XYZ file of C-alpha atoms in Angstrom:
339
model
C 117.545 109.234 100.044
C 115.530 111.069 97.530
C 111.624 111.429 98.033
C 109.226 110.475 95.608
C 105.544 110.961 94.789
C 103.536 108.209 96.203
C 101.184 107.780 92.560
C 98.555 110.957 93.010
C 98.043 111.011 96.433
C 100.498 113.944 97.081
C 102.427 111.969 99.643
C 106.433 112.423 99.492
C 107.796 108.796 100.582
C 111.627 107.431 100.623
C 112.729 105.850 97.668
C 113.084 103.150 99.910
C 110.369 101.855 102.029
C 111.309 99.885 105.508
C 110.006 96.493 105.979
C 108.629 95.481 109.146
C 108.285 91.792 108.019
C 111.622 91.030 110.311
C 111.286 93.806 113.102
C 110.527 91.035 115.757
C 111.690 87.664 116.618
C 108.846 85.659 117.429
C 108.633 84.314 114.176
C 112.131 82.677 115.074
C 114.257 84.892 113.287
C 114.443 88.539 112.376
C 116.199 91.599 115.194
C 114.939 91.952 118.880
C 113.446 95.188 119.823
C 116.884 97.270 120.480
C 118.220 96.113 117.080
C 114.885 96.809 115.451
C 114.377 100.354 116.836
C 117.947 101.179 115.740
C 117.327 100.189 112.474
C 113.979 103.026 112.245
C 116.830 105.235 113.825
C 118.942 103.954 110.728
C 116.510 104.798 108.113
C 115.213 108.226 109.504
C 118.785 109.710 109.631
C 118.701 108.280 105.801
C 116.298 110.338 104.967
C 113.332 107.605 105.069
C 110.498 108.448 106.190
C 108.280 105.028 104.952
C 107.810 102.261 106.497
C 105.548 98.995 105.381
C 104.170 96.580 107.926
C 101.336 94.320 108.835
C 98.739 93.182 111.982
C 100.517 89.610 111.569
C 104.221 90.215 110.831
C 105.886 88.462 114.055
C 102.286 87.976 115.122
C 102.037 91.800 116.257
C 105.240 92.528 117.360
C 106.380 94.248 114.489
C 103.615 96.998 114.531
C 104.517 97.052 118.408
C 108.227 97.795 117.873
C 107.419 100.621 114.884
C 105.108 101.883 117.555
C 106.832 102.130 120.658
C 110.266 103.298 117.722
C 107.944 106.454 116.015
C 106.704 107.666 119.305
C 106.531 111.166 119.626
C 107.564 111.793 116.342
C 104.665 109.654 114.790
C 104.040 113.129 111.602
C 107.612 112.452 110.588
C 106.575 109.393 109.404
C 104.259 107.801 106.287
C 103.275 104.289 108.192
C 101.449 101.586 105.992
C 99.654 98.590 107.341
C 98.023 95.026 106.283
C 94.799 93.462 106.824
C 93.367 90.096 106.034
C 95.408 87.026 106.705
C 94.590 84.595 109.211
C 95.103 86.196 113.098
C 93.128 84.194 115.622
C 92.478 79.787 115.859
C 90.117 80.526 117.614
C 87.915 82.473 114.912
C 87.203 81.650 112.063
C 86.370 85.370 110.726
C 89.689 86.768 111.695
C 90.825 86.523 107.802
C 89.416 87.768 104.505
C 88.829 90.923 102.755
C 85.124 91.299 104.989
C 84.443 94.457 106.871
C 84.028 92.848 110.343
C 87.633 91.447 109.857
C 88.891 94.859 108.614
C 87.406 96.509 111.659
C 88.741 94.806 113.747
C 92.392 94.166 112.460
C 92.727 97.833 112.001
C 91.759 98.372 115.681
C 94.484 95.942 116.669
C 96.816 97.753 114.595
C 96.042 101.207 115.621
C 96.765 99.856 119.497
C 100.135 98.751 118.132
C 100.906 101.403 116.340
C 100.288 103.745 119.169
C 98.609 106.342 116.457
C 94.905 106.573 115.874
C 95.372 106.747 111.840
C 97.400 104.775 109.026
C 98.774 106.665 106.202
C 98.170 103.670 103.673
C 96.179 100.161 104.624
C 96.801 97.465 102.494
C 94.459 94.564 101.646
C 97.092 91.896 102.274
C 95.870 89.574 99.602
C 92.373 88.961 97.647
C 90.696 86.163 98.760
C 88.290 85.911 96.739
C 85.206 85.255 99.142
C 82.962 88.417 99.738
C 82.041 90.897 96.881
C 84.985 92.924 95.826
C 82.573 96.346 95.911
C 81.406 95.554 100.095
C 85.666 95.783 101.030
C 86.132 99.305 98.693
C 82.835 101.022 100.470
C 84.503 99.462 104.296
C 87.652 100.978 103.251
C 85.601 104.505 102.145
C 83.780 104.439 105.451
C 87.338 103.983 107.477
C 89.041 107.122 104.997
C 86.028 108.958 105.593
C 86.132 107.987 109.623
C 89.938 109.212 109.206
C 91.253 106.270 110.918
C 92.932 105.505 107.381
C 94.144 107.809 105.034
C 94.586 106.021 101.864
C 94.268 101.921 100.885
C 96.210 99.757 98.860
C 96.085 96.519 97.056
C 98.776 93.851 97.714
C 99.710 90.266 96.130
C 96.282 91.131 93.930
C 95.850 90.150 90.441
C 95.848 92.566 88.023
C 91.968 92.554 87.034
C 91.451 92.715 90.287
C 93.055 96.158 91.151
C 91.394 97.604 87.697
C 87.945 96.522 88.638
C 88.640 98.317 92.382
C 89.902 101.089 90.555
C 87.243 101.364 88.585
C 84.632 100.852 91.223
C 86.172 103.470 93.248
C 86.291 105.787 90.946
C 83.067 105.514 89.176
C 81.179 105.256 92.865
C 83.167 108.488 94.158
C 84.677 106.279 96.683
C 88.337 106.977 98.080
C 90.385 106.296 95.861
C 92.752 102.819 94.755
C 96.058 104.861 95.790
C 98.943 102.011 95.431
C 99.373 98.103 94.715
C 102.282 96.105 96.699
C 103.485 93.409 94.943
C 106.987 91.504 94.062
C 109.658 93.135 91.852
C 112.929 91.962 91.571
C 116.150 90.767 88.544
C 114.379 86.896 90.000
C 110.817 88.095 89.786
C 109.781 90.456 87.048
C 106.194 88.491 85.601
C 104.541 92.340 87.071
C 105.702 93.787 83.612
C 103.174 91.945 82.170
C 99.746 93.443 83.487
C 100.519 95.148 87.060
C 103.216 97.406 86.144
C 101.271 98.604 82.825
C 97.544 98.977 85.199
C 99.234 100.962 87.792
C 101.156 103.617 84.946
C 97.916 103.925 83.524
C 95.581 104.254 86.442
C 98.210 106.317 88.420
C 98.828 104.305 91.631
C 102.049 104.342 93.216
C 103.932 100.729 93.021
C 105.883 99.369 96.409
C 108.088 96.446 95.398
C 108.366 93.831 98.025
C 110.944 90.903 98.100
C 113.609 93.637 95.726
C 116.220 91.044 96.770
C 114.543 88.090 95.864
C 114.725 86.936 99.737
C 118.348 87.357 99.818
C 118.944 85.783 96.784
C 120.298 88.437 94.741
C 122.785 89.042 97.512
C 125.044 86.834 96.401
C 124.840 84.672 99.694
C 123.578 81.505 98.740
C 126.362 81.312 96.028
C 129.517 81.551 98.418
C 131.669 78.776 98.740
C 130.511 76.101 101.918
C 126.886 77.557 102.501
C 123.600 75.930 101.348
C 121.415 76.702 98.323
C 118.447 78.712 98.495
C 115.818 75.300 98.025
C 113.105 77.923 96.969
C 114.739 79.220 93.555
C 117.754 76.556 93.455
C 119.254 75.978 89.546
C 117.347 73.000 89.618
C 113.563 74.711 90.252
C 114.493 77.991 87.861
C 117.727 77.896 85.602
C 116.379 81.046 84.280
C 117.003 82.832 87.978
C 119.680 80.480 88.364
C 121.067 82.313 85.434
C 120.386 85.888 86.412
C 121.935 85.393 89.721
C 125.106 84.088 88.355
C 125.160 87.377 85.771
C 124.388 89.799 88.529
C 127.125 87.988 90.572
C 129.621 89.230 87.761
C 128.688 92.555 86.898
C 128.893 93.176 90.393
C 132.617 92.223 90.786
C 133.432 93.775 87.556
C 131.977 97.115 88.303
C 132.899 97.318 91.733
C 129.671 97.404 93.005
C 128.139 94.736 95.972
C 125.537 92.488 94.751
C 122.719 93.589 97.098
C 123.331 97.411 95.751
C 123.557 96.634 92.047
C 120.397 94.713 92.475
C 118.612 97.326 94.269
C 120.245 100.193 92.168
C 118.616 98.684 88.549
C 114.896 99.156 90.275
C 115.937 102.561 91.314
C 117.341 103.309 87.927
C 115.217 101.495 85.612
C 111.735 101.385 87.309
C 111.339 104.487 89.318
C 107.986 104.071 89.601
C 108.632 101.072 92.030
C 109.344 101.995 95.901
C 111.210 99.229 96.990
C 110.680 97.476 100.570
C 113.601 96.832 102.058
C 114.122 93.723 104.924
C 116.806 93.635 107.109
C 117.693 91.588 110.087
C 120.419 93.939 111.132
C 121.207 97.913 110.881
C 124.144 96.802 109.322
C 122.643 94.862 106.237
C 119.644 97.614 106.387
C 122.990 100.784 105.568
C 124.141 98.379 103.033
C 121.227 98.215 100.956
C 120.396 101.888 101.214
C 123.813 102.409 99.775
C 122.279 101.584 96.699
C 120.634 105.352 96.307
C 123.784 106.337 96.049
C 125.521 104.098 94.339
C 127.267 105.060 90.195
C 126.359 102.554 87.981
C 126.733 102.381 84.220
C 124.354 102.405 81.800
C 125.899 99.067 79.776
C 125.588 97.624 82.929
C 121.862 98.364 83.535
C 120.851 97.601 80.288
C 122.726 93.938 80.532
C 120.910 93.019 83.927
C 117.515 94.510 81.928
C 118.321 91.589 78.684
C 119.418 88.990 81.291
C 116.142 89.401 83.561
C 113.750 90.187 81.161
C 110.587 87.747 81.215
C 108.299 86.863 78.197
C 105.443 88.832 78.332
C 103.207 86.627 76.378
C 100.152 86.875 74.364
C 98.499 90.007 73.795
C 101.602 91.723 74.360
C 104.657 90.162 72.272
C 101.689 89.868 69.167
C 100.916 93.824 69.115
C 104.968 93.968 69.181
C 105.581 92.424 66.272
C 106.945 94.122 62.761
C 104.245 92.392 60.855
C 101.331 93.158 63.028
C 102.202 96.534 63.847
C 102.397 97.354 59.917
C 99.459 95.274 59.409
C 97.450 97.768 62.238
C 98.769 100.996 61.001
C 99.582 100.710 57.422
C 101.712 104.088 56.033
C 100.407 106.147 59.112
C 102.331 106.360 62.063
C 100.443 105.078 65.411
C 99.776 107.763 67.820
C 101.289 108.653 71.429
C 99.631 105.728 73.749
C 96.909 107.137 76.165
C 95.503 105.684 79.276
C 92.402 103.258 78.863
C-alpha cells in the first residue's frame, strides 16, 4: 500500500484503513481473536499501518483484540478510536458528545488499547444535546493532556463539522483534523456538502462502509442466496442499478467486484481513506488487492456517470450555462478559493 497524508496533520496513514467494527464475535458475527490478530498481521505486512475502531464495537472486544494484536509494536501503528454511543444500562450518561462521557470512554479505551494515547478520537456521532463549543474545549484539554493526539468528526452533518472547524480554529483550540463518514458507488450524497467542507477546510476524509456492507461485492446477486433487505431493487432501483453495472464492468475487465469497487475511491477520490471490514484474512487480502489493481480509465469514468447522485440546489443552479453567463458576463470566473 501507498501512504497518504492524513489532511494537515502530517500523519502518513495506509491508503487503506482497518476496521475494527468485526474484530470480535460477541456481536454474533465477525472473526474470533486468532483470526482477528492475523488479519492486523495481514495488513501490517501490507504496508498498513491504520486502523479505525471504537469503545463499543463488539462491546469492547474489538479495542481488546487491536490491543493485545499491536503490543509491543504499538509506534508502528496510527490507532483511531470512537466515543459517544450508548455503553452502560445502567447509566444514563454513558452516551453523548458531554465531557464526563468522553472522559470516561476514553479511559476505557486506553485500558483496551493497552497504550496511554490515541492517534485520532472520533466523536462517533452528534447528538445534538450539549453545546457543540463544551465537546471541542474537552477534546483540547485531552490533546493538550496528550492522552489524544488529534479528534475527528464522524456520521456529522456538514454544518456541523464547519462550525467545529471554525470554533477551533478561531478559539486556538486543537484543531478539526478529519471527518468519518460513508462513501461508496451505493452511497455518494457526501459530494454534496462533506466532501466540498473537508477540501476546503483541509481535513483528511476516512470512508466507512466503501463496500456498501458487502453489497458491492457482488454477493447478494449470486444465484440461490438472499437479497440484501437493506438496499434491495425494491427500496433503491437507483443502487439496484449501480450494482448490476459494477457487476459487469467487473467481468468484462477482469477485475473482482469488491476490487473494482474499492479501486474507483482510490482512483477517483484520493482524498478518501477507505475503512476496510473483513470477517476473514482472506476477504481482508482480497480487498487490499484493489491498491494494486489496473483499471481503465473508460471504466472509471462509467462507474463515476452510473453512481453519480444529484447534488441539488445551490449546487446544480451555479452549474448551469445560463447562470454561470448570467454571473460572469464576458469575463472569465476566477480559480475557486477556500471560504
Amino acid at each position: 500500500m501507498r501512504l497518504r497524508p492524513l489532511g494537515t496533520t502530517g500523519l502518513r496513514v495506509s491508503e487503506f484503513c482497518l476496521g475494527g467494527v468485526t474484530l470480535g464475535t460477541r456481536w454474533g458475527f465477525g472473526a474470533d481473536e486468532a483470526e482477528s490478530r492475523r488479519m492486523v498481521d495481514v495488513f501490517r505486512d501490507a504496508g498498513g499501518n491504520f486502523i479505525d475502531t471504537a469503545a463499543t464495537y463488539t462491546e469492547g472486544q474489538s479495542e481488546s483484540i487491536i490491543g493485545t494484536a499491536v503490543a509491543g509494536r504499538r509506534t508502528e501503528f496510527v490507532l483511531a478510536t470512537k466515543f459517544a454511543m450508548h455503553a452502560d444500562a445502567r447509566d444514563a450518561n454513558s452516551l453523548g458528545n458531554h465531557r464526563r462521557n468522553l472522559k470516561l470512554s476514553l479511559d476505557g479505551s486506553l485500558r483496551r488499547l493497552r497504550t496511554d494515547y490515541v492517534d485520532l478520537l472520533w466523536v462517533h456521532t452528534w447528538f445534538f444535546e450539549n453545546r457543540l463549543d463544551q465537546t471541542v474545549r474537552a477534546l483540547d484539554d485531552l490533546v493538550q493532556a496528550g492522552k489524544v493526539l488529534y479528534w475527528g468528526l464522524s456520521d456529522t452533518p456538514a454544518w456541523v463539522c464547519a462550525q467545529a472547524e471554525t470554533l477551533a480554529r478561531l478559539r486556538g483550540w486543537a484543531p478539526l483534523s478529519a471527518v468519518q463518514l460513508e462513501y461508496s458507488l451505493a452511497e455518494r450524497t457526501s459530494d454534496r456538502e462533506l466532501l466540498p467542507f473537508a477540501d476546503s477546510a483541509g481535513v483528511a476524509v476516512v470512508g466507512s462502509k466503501p463496500l456498501a456492507g458487502g453489497l458491492l461485492t457482488g454477493k447478494h446477486h449470486r444465484p440461490g442466496t438472499k437479497p440484501d433487505t437493506r438496499r434491495s431493487a425494491g427500496a433503491d432501483p437507483r443502487v439496484e442499478r449501480v450494482v448490476r453495472g459494477l457487476l459487469t464492468l467487473a467481468d468484462k475487465s477482469g477485475v473482482a467486484p469488491t476490487q473494482l469497487a474499492l479501486a474507483w475511491i482510490l482512483h477517483r477520490h484520493p482524498s478518501v481513506i477507505p475503512v476496510l471490514g473483513a470477517r476473514t484474512a482472506d476477504q481482508l487480502i482480497e480487498g487490499l488487492g484493489a491498491a494494486s489493481a489496473v483499471v481503465p480509465d473508460e471504466v472509471l469514468d462509467q462507474l463515476d456517470e452510473e453512481s453519480a447522485v444529484p447534488l441539488g440546489f445551490p449546487h446544480e443552479l451555479t452549474a448551469r450555462a445560463s447562470m454561470r453567463a448570467g454571473m460572469y458576463g464576458p469575463f472569465p470566473p476566477l480559480p475557486p478559493v477556500a471560504p
